[in-house]
Tab-separated table of C-alpha atoms in Angstrom:
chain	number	residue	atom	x	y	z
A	1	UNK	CA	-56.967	-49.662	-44.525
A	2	UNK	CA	-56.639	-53.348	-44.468
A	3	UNK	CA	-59.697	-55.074	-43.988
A	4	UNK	CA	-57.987	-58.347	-43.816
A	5	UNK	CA	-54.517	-59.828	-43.750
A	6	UNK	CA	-53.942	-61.688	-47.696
A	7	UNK	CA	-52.232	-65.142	-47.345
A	8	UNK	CA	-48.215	-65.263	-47.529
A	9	UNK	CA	-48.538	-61.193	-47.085
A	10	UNK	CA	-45.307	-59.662	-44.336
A	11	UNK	CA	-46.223	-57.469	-41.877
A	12	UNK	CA	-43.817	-54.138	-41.851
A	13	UNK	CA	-43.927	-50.598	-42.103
A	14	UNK	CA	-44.024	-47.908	-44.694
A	15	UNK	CA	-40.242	-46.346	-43.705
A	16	UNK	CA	-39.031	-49.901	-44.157
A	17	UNK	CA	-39.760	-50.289	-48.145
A	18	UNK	CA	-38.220	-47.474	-49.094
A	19	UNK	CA	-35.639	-44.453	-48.500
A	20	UNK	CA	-37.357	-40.506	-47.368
A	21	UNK	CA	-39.397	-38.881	-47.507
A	22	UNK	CA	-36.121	-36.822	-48.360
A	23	UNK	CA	-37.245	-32.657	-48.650
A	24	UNK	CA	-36.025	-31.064	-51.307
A	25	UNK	CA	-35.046	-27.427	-52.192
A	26	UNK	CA	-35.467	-24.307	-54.541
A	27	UNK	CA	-31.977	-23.255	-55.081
A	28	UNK	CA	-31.299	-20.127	-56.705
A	29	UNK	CA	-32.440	-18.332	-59.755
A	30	UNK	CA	-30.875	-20.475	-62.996
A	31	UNK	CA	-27.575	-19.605	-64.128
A	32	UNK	CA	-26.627	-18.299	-60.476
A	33	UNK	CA	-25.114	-21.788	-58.784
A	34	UNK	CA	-23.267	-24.557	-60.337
A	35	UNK	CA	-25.934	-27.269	-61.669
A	36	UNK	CA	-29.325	-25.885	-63.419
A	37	UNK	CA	-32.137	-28.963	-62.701
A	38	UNK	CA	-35.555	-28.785	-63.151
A	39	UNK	CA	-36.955	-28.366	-59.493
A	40	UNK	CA	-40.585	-30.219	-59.426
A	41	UNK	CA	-43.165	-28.721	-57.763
A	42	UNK	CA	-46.914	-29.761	-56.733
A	43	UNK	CA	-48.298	-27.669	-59.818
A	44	UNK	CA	-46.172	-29.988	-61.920
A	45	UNK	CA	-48.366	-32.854	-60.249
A	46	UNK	CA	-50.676	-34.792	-62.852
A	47	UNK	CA	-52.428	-36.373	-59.749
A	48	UNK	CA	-55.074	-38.399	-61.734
A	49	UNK	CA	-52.418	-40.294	-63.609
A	50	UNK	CA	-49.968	-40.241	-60.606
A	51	UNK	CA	-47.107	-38.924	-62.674
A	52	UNK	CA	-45.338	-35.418	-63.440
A	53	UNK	CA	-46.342	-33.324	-66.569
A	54	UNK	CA	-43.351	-31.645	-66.830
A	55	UNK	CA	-44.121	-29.542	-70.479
A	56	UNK	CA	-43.881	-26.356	-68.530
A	57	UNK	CA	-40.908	-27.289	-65.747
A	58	UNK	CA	-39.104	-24.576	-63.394
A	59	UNK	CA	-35.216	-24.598	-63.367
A	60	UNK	CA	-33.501	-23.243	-61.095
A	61	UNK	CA	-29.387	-23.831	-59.992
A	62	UNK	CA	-27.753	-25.601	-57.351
A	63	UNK	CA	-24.611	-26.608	-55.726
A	64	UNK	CA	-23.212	-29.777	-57.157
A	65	UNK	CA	-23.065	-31.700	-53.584
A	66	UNK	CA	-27.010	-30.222	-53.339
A	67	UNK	CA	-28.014	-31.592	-56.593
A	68	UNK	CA	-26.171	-34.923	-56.075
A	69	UNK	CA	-27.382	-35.139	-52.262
A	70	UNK	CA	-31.273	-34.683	-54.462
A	71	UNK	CA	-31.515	-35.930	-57.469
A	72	UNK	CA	-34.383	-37.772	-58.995
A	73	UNK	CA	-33.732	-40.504	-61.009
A	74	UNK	CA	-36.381	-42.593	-62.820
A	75	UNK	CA	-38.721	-44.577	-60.441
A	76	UNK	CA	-38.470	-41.953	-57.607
A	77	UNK	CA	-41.888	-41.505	-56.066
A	78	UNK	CA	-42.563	-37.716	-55.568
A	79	UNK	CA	-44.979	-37.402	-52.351
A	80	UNK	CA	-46.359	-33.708	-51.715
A	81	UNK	CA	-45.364	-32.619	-48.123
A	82	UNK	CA	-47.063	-28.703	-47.579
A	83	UNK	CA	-49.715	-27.134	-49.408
A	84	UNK	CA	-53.524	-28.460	-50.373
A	85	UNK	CA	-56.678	-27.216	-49.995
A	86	UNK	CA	-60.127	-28.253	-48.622
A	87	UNK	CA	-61.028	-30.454	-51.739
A	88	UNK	CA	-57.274	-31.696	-52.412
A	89	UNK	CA	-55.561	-31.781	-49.226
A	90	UNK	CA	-51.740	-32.370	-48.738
A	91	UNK	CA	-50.355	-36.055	-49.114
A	92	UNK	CA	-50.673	-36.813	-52.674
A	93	UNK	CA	-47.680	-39.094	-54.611
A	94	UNK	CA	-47.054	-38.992	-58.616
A	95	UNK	CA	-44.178	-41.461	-60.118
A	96	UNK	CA	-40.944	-39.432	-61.616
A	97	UNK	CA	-40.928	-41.184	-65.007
A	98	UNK	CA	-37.972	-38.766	-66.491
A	99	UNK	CA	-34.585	-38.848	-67.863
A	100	UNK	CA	-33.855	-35.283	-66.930
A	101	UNK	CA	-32.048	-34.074	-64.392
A	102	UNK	CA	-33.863	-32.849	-61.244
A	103	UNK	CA	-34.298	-31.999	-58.020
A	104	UNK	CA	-38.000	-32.072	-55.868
A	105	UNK	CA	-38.979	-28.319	-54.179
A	106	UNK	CA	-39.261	-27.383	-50.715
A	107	UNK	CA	-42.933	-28.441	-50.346
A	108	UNK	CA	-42.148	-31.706	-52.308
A	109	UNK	CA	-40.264	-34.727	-51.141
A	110	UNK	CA	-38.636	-37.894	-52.538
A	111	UNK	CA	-39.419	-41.552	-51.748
A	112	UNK	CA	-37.124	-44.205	-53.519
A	113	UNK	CA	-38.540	-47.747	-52.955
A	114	UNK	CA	-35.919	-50.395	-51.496
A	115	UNK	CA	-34.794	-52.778	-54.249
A	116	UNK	CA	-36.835	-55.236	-52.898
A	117	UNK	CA	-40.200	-53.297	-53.672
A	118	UNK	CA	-41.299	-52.846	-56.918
A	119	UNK	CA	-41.805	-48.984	-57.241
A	120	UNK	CA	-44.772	-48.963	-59.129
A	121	UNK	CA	-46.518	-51.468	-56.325
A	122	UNK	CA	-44.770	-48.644	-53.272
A	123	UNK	CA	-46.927	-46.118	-55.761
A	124	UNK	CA	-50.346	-47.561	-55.394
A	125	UNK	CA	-49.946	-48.277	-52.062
A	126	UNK	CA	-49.022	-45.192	-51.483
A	127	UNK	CA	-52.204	-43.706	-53.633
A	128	UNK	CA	-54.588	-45.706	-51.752
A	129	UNK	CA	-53.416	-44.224	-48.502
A	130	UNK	CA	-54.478	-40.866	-49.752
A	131	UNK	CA	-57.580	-41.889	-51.710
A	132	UNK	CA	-58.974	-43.667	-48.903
A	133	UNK	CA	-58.433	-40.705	-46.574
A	134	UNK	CA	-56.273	-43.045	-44.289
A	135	UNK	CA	-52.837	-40.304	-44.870
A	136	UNK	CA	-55.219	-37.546	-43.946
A	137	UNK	CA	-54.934	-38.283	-40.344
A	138	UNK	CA	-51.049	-36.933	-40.551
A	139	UNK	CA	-51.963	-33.381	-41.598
A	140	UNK	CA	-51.073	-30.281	-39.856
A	141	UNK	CA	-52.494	-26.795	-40.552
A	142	UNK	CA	-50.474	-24.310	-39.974
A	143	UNK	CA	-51.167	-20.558	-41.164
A	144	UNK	CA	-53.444	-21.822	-43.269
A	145	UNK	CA	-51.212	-24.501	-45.094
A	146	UNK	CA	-51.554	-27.889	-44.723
A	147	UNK	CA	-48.060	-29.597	-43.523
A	148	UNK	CA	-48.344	-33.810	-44.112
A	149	UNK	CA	-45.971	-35.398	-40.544
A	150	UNK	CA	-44.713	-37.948	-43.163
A	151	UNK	CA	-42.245	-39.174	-40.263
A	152	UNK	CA	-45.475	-40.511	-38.129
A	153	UNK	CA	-47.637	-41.779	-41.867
A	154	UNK	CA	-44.455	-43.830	-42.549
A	155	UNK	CA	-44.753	-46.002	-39.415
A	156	UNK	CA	-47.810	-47.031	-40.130
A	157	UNK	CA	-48.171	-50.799	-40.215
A	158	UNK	CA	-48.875	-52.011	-43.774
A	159	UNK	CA	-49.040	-55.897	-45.578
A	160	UNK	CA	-46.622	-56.454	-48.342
A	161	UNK	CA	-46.792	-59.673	-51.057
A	162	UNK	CA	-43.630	-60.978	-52.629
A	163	UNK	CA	-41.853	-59.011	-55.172
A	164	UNK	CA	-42.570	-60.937	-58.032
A	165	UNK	CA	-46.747	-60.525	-56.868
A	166	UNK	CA	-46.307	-56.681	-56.266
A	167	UNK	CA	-44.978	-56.524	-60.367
A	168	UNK	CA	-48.268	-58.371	-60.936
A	169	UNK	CA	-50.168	-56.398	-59.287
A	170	UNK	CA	-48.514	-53.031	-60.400
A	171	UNK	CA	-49.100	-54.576	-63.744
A	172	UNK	CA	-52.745	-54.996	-63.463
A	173	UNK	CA	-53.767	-51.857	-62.290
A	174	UNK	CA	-51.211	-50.142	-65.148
A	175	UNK	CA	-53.846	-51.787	-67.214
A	176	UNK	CA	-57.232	-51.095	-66.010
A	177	UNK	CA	-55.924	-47.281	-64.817
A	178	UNK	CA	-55.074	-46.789	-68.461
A	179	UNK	CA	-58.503	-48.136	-69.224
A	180	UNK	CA	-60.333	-46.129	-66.853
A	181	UNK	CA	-58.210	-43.221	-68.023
A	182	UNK	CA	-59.227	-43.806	-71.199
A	183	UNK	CA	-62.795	-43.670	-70.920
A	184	UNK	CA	-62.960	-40.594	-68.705
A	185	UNK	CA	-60.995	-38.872	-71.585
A	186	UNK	CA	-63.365	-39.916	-74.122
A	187	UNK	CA	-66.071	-38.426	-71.820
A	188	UNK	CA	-64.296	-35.476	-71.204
A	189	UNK	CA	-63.986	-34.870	-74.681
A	190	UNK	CA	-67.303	-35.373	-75.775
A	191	UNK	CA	-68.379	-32.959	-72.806
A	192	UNK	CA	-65.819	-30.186	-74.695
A	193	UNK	CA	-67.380	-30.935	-78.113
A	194	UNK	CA	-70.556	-29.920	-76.544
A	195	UNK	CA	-69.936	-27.234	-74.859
A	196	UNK	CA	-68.563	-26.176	-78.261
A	197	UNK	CA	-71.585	-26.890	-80.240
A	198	UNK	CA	-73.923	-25.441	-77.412
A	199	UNK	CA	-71.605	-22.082	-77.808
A	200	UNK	CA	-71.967	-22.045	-81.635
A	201	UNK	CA	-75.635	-22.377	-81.362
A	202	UNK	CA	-76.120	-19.570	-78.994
A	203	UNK	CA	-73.798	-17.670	-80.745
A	204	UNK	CA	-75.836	-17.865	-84.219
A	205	UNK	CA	-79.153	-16.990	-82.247
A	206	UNK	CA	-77.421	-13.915	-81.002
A	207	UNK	CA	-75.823	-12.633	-84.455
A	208	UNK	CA	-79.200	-13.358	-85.921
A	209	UNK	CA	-77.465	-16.321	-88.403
A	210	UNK	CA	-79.260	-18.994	-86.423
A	211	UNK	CA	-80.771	-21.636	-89.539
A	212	UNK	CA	-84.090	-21.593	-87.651
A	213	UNK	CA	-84.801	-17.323	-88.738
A	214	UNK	CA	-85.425	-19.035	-92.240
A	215	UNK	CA	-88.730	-20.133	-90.975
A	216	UNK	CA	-90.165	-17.383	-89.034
A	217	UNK	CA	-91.092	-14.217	-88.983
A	218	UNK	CA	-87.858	-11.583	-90.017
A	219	UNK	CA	-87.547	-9.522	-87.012
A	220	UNK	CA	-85.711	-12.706	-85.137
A	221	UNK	CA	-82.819	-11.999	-87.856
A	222	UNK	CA	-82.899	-8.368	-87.609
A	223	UNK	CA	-80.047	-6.904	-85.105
A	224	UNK	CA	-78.883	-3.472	-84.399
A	225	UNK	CA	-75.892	-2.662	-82.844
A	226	UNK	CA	-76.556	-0.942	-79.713
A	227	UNK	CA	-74.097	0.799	-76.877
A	228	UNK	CA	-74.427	-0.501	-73.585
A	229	UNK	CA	-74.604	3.038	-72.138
A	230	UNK	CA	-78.123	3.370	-74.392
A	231	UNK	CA	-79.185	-0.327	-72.888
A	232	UNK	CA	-78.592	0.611	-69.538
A	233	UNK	CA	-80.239	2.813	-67.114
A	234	UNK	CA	-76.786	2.672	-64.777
A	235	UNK	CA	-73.628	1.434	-65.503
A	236	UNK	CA	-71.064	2.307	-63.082
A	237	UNK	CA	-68.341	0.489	-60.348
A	238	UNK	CA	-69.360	-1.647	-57.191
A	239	UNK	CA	-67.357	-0.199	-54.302
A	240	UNK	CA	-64.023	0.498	-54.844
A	241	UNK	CA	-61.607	0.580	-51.759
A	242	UNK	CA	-59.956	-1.385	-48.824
A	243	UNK	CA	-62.265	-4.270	-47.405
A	244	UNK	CA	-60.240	-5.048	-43.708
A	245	UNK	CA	-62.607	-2.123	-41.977
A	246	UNK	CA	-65.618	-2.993	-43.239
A	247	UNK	CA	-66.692	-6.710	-43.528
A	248	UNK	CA	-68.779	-8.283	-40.554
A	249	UNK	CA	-69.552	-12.027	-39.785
A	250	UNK	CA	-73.145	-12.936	-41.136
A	251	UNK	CA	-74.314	-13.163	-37.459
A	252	UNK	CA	-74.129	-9.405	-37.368
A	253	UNK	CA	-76.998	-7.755	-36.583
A	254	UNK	CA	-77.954	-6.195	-40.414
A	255	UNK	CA	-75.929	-8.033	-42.084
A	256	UNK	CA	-76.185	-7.740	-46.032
A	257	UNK	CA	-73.979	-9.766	-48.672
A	258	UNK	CA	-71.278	-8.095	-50.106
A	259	UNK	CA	-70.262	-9.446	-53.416
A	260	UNK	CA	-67.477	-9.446	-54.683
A	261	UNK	CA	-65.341	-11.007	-58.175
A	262	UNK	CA	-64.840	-13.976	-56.743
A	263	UNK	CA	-68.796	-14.867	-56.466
A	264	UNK	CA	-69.628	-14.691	-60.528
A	265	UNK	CA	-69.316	-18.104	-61.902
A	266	UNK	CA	-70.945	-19.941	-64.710
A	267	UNK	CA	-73.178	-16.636	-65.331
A	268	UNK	CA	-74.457	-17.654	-61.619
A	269	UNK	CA	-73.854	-15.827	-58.347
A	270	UNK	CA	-72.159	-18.633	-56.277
A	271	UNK	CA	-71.952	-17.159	-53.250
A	272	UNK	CA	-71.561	-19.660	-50.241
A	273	UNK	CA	-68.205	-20.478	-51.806
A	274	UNK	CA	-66.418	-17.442	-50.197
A	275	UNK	CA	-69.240	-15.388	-48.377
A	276	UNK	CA	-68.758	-11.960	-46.891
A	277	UNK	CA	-71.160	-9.462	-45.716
A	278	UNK	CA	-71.240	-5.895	-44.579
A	279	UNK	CA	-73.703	-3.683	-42.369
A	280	UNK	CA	-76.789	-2.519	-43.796
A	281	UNK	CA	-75.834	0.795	-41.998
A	282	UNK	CA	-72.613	1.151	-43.956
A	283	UNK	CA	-73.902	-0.098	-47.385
A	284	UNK	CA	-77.098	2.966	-46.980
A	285	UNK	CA	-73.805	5.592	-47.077
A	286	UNK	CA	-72.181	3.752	-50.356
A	287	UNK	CA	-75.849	3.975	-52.173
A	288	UNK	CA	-74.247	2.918	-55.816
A	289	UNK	CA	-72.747	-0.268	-54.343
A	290	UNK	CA	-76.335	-1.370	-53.881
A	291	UNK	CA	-77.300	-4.041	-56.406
A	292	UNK	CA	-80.892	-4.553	-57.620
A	293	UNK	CA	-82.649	-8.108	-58.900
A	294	UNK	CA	-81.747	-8.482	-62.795
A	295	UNK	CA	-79.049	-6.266	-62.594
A	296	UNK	CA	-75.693	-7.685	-64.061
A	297	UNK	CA	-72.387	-7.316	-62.680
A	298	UNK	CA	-68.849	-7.564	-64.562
A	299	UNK	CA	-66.081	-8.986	-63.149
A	300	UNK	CA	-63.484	-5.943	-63.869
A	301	UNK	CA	-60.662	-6.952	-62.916
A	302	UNK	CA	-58.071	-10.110	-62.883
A	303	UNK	CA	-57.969	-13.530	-64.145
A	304	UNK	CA	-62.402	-14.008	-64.552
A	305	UNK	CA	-62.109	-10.304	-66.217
A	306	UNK	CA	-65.401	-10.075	-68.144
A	307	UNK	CA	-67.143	-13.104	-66.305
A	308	UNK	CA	-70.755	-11.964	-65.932
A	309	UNK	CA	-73.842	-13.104	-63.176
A	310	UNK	CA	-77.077	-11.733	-62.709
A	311	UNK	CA	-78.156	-10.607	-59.606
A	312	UNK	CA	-81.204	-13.199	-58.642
A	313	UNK	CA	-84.031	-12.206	-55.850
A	314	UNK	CA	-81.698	-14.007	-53.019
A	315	UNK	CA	-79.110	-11.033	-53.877
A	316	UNK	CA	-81.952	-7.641	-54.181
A	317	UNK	CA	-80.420	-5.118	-52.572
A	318	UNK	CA	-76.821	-6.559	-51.929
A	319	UNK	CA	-73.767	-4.894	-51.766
A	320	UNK	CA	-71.347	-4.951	-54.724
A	321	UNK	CA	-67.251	-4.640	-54.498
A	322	UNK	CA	-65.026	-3.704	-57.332
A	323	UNK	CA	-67.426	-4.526	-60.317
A	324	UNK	CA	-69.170	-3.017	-62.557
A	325	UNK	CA	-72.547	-2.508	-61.926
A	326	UNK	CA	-74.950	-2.930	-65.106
A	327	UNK	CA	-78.828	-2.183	-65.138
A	328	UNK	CA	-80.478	-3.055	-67.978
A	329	UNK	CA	-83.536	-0.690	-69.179
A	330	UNK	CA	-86.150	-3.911	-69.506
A	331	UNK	CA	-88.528	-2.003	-72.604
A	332	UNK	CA	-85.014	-2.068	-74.454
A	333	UNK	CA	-83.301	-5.376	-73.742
A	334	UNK	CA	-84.656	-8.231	-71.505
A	335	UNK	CA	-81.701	-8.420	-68.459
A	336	UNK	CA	-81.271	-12.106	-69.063
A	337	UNK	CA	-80.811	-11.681	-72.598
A	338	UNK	CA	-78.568	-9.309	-71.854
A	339	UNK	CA	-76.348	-11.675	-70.310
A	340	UNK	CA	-76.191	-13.979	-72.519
A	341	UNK	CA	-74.898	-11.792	-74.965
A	342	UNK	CA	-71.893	-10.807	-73.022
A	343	UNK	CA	-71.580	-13.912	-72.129
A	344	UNK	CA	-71.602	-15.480	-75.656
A	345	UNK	CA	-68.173	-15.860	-77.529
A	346	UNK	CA	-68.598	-12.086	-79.817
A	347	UNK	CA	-69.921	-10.790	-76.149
A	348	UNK	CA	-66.378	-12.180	-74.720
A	349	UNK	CA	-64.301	-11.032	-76.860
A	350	UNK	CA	-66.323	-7.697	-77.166
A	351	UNK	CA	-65.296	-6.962	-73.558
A	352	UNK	CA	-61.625	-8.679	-74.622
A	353	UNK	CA	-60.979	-6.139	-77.041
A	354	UNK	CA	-61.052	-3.310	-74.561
A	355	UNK	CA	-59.353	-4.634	-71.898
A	356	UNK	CA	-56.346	-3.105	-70.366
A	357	UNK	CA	-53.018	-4.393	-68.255
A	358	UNK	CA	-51.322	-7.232	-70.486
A	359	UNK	CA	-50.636	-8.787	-66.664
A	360	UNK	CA	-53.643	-7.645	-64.722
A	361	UNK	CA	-56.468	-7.059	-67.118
A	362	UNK	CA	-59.269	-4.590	-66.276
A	363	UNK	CA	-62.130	-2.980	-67.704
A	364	UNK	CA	-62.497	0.554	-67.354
A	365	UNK	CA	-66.351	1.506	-67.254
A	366	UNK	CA	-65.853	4.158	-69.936
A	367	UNK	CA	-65.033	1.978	-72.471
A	368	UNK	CA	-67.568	-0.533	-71.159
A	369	UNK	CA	-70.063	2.006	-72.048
A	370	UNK	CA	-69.465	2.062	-75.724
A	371	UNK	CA	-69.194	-1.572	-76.452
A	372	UNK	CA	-72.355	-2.394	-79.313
A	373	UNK	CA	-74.541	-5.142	-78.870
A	374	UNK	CA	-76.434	-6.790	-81.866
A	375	UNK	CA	-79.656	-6.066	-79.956
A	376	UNK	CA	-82.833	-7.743	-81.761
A	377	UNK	CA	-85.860	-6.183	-81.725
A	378	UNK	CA	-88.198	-6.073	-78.395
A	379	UNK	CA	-90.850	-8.254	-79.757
A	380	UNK	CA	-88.694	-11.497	-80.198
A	381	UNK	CA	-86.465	-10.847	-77.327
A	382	UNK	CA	-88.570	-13.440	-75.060
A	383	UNK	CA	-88.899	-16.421	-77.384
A	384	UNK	CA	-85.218	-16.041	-78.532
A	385	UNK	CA	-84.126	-15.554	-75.040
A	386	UNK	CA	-86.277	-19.169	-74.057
A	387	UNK	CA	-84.363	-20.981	-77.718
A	388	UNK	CA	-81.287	-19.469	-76.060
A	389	UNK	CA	-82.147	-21.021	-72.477
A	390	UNK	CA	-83.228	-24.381	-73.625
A	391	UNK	CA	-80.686	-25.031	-75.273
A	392	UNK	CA	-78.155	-23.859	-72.689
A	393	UNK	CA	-80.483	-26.093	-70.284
A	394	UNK	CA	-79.529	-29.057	-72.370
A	395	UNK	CA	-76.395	-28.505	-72.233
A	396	UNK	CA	-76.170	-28.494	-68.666
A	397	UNK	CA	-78.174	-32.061	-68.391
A	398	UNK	CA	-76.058	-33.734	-70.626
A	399	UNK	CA	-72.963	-32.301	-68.731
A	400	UNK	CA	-74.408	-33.203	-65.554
A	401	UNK	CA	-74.616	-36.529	-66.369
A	402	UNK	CA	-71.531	-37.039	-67.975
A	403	UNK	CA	-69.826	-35.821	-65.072
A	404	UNK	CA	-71.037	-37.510	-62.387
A	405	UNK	CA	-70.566	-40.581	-64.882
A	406	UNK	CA	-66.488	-39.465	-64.674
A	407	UNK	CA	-66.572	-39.061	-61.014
A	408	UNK	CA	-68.677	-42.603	-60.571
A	409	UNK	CA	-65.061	-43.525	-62.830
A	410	UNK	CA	-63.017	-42.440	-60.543
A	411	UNK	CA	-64.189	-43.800	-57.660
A	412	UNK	CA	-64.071	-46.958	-59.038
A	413	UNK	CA	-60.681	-46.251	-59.784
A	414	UNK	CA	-59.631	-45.839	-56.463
A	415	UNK	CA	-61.427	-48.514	-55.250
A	416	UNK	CA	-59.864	-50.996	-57.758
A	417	UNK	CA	-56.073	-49.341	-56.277
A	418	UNK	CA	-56.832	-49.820	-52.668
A	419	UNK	CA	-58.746	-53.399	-53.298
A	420	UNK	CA	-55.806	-54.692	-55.246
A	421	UNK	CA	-52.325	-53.375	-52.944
A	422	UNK	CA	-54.644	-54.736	-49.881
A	423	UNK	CA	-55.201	-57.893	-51.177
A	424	UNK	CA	-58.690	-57.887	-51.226
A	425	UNK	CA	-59.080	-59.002	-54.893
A	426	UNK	CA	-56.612	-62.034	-56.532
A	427	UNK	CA	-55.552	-60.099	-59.633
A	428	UNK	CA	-54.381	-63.465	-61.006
A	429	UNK	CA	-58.080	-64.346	-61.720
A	430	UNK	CA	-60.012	-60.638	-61.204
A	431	UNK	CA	-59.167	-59.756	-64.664
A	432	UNK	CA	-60.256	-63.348	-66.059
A	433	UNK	CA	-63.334	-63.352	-64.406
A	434	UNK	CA	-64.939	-60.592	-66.504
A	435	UNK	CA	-65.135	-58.674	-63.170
A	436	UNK	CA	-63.727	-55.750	-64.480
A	437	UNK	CA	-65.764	-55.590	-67.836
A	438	UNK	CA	-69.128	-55.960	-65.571
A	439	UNK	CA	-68.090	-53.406	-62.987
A	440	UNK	CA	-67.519	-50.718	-66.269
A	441	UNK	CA	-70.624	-51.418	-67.971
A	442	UNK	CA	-72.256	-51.299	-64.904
A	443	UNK	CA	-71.474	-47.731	-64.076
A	444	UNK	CA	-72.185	-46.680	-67.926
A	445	UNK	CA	-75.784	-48.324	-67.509
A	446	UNK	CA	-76.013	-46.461	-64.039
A	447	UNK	CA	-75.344	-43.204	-65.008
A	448	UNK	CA	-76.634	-43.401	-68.837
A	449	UNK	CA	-73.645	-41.830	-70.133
């Protein structure tokens, strides 16, 4: 990770700047031991910020010798030991800012920084570790969790300044993190306003409100509210039943997709996420699990309950799992603009409203079938179906853009972390050079956002 060796800079190792990694523990339920502390966990991580958001905190009880032996105290560094995933993988740090009383988890560990390192300097050094992919060397996967061998990351050979040039340097990237931080947030904002606005639009085109009817003809206002079961030629359930017996790899011979809940996103069918298939052979017994080009499917059940694709040409004759299957009669409602309507905020909470399970929603088809759509007439369904594309199209490009202008943010955030606790920029003089400022507007020009 160091590219070069910064004049005045010691040579040590990470286990001699600071005390742990020290695992922590989960205790028993609250109430049932002697202490009650907050016990921090990875979901209380607010990674891009490298601090805890604690607003929603677990507590759970403790011995007193436990909680003592534990403890955080402010300007603990909180590393996460077992967990991750393929695009966040085990390793990452936060800072524990609090005055509260707490403990870290099993899968979380604490690191307290030596009094001669300045904690928030041990932070970014740690950061950069993991952002430049270095700590990912010291993962284990076991049973398909990711364990970090934090004894073997912490002998790894690392430069160190001064104390009183770690502060600066800490201090410096406090400031241009929180400046960085500030302009994704603005863009992330703007992105919600517009997804906002984009959803009001489509919604008025749907109800037939939209301020562009005043200038045409009056059968793009008009709306009747239609049942699904009278829209649709079939709408029925996917495959319902255990999966273990049935799924093949895709090089089996007939394979066919099999899709299933987890495949509907962003009215899309994403399926290389997650694929599975079945045999062609098996799907030709289970004829109504058979999907069809511009049919829709429903997610029924779970957290995406009511989340609703359309079945492109790449997914004709596919099998279907535990959804609801919905064909759309094409000389009464176009299939696409079918799906924008249950996807649209009145389709939402359409589907919402019948819902049941206050833990595990699900949709039973019955009731799907009486749920009224404000169906316009036939002879304006294409052009307000290509108003309602458009502007979902722009939408999407002005998304796009914004957020590959936040991840072009980020990066340079990272890069600015590792360049800095390396010693490959003089923060003394980066800042004062304009650097900064130039590197900032230079992305915004880049990306146009």
């Amino acid at each position: 990770m160091f590219q070069s060796i910064p004049d005045g800079w010691q040579r040590t190792t990470l286990r001699h700047l600071a005390q742990g990694p020290k695992n922590g523990a989960w205790g028993s339920e609250a109430g049932e031991d002697e202490i009650d502390a907050i016990c921090v966990r990875v979901a209380d991580f607010d990674w891009s910020r490298l601090t805890l958001n604690l607003d929603d905190p677990t507590t759970r009880s403790f011995k007193k010798q436990q909680f003592k032996n534990l403890q955080l105290r402010r300007g603990d560094i909180v590393i996460e030991k077992s967990g991750g995933g393929e695009k966040t993988p085990v390793g990452r740090v936060v800072s524990f800012d609090e005055d509260v009383e707490a403990v870290t988890s099993n899968f979380v560990a604490r690191i307290r920084p030596h009094e001669s390192v300045w904690n928030r300097f041990f932070l970014y050094l740690l950061s950069a570790h993991y952002m430049s992919g270095y700590s990912h060397q010291f993962i284990k996967q076991n049973t398909g969790i990711q364990n970090l061998d934090d004894t073997n990351l912490f002998r790894s050979d690392v430069w160190v300044p001064d104390l009183a040039t770690q502060r600066q340097i800490a201090d410096f990237l406090d400031r241009e993190t929180a400046r960085i931080d500030l302009l994704i947030e603005k863009k992330q904002r703007l992105v919600a306003l517009l997804e906002e606005k984009s959803a009001s639009e489509v919604d008025y085109l749907i109800d037939g409100t939209h301020p562009r009817f005043a200038h045409v003809n009056s059968e793009y206002s008009e709306r009747r509210a239609l049942k699904l079961k009278t829209l649709c030629s079939r709408l029925g359930n996917g495959f319902v039943g255990p999966t273990r017996d049935i799924l093949v790899e895709e090089e089996y011979s007939n394979s066919v997709p099999y899709l299933q809940s987890t495949h509907v996103k962003n009215r899309q069918i994403e399926f290389e996420r997650k694929p599975y298939f079945v045999t062609n052979a098996w799907l030709k017994e289970k004829p109504k699990a058979r999907v069809r080009r511009d049919d829709l499917v429903i997610v029924q059940t779970g957290a995406g309950c009511g989340a609703t694709a359309i079945v492109d040409d790449k997914f004709d004759g596919s099998g279907c799992h535990a959804m609801i299957i919905t064909r759309p009669k094409p000389e009464r409602i176009l299939p696409r603009l079918l799906l924008q309507i249950l996807c649209s905020r009145s389709g939402r909470e359409a589907l919402a409203s019948i819902e049941t399970g206050a833990l595990h929603p699900h949709l039973e088809v019955g009731f799907v079938k009486e749920v009224s759509i404000p169906t316009p007439p036939p002879s304006v369904q294409r052009n307000l179906l290509n108003w309602i594309e458009d502007e979902l199209a722009a939408l999407e490009r002005i998304q796009q853009k914004t957020i590959a202008s936040i991840d072009r943010l980020r990066e340079y955030r990272s890069a600015q972390i590792t360049a800095a606790v390396t010693g490959q920029i003089d923060v003394s003089t980066y800042a004062k050079s304009g650097t900064p400022d130039r590197r900032l507007d230079a992305i915004q020009e880049e990306m146009g956002a």
